[in-house]
Tab-separated table of C-alpha atoms and ligand atoms in Angstrom:
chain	number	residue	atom	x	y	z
A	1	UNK	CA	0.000	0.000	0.000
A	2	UNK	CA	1.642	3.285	-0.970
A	3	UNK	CA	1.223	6.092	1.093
A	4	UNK	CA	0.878	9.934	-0.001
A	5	UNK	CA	-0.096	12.729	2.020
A	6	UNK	CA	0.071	16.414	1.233
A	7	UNK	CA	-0.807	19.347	3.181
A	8	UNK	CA	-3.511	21.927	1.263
A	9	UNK	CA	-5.606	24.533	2.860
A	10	UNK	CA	-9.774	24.502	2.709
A	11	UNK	CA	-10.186	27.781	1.014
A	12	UNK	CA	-13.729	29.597	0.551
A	13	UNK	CA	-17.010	27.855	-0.051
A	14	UNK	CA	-14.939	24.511	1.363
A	15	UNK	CA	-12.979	24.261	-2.077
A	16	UNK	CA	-9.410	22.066	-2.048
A	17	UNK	CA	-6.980	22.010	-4.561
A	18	UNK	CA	-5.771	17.944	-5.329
A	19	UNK	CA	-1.901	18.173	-5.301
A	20	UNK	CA	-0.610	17.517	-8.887
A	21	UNK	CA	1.622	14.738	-7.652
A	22	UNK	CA	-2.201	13.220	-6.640
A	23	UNK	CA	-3.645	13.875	-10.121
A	24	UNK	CA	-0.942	12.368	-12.145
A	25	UNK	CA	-0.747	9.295	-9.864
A	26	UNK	CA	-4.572	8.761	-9.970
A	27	UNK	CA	-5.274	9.198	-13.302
A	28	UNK	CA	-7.514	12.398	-12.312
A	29	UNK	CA	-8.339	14.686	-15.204
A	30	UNK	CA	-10.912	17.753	-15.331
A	31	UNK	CA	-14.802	16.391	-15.502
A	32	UNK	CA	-14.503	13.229	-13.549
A	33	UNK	CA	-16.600	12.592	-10.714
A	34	UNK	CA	-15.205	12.126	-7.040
A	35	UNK	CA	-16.879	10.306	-4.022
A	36	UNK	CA	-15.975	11.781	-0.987
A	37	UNK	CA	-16.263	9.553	2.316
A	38	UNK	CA	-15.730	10.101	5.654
A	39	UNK	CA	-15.266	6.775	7.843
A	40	UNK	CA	-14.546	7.707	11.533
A	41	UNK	CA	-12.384	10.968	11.469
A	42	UNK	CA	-10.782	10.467	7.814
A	43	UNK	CA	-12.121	11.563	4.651
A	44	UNK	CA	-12.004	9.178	1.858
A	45	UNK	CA	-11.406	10.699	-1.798
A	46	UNK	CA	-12.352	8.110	-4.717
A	47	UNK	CA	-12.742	7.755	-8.131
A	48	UNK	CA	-16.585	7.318	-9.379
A	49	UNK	CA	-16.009	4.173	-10.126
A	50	UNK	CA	-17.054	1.056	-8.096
A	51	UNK	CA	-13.914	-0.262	-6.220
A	52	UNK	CA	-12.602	-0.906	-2.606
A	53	UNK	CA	-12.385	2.486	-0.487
A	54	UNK	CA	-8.970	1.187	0.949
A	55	UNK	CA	-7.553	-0.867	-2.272
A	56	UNK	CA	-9.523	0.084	-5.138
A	57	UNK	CA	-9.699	-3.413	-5.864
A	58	UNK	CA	-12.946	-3.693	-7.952
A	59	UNK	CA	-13.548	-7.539	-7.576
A	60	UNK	CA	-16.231	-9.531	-4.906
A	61	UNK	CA	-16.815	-6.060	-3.703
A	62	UNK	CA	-18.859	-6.020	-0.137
A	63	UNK	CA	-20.382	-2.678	1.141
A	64	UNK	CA	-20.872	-2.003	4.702
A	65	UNK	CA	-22.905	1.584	5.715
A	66	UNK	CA	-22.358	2.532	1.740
A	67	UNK	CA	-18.828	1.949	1.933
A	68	UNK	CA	-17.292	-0.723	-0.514
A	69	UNK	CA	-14.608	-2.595	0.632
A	70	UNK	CA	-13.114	-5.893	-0.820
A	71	UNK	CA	-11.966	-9.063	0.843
A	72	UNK	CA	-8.711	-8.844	1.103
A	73	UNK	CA	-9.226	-5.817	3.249
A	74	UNK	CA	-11.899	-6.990	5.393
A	75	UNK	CA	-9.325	-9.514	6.217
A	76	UNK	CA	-6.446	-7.288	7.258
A	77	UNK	CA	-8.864	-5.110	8.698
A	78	UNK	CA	-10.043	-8.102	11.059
A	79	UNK	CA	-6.524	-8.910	11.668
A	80	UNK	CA	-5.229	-5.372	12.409
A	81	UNK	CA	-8.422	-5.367	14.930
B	1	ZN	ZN1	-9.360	-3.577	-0.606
């Protein structure tokens, strides 16, 4: 799992700037839909399309309270617990 974080201020009307470095990685482009998520205290950014919140794997996909997440991460999740 690769992790990225990058610091960017809320600025009026609750508008954020992704960081480039984000974009490129991501495949994000101008006109494509995000699905923001908040589990807990974190805020989950994701691509329109169907896939796990913590993976993006897109395969035997469960959702639990709207929030998709695949097997493989339901299993380290019950590990990690
Ligand atoms: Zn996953």
């Amino acid at each position: 799992m690769e992790i990225l974080q990058i610091k960017r201020l809320v600025q009026k009307q609750g508008r954020v700037t992704i960081p480039k470095e984000i974009c490129e990685k991501m495949g994000i482009k101008s006109d494509i839909a995000l699905v923001f998520t908040m589990l807990d205290d974190k805020i989950i950014v994701t691509k329109e399309k169907e896939s796990c919140v913590f993976c993006n794997d897109t395969e035997n996909l469960r959702k639990y309270k709207e929030i998709l997440i695949c097997p493989t991460c339901i299993n380290n999740i019950k590990n990690d617990i």
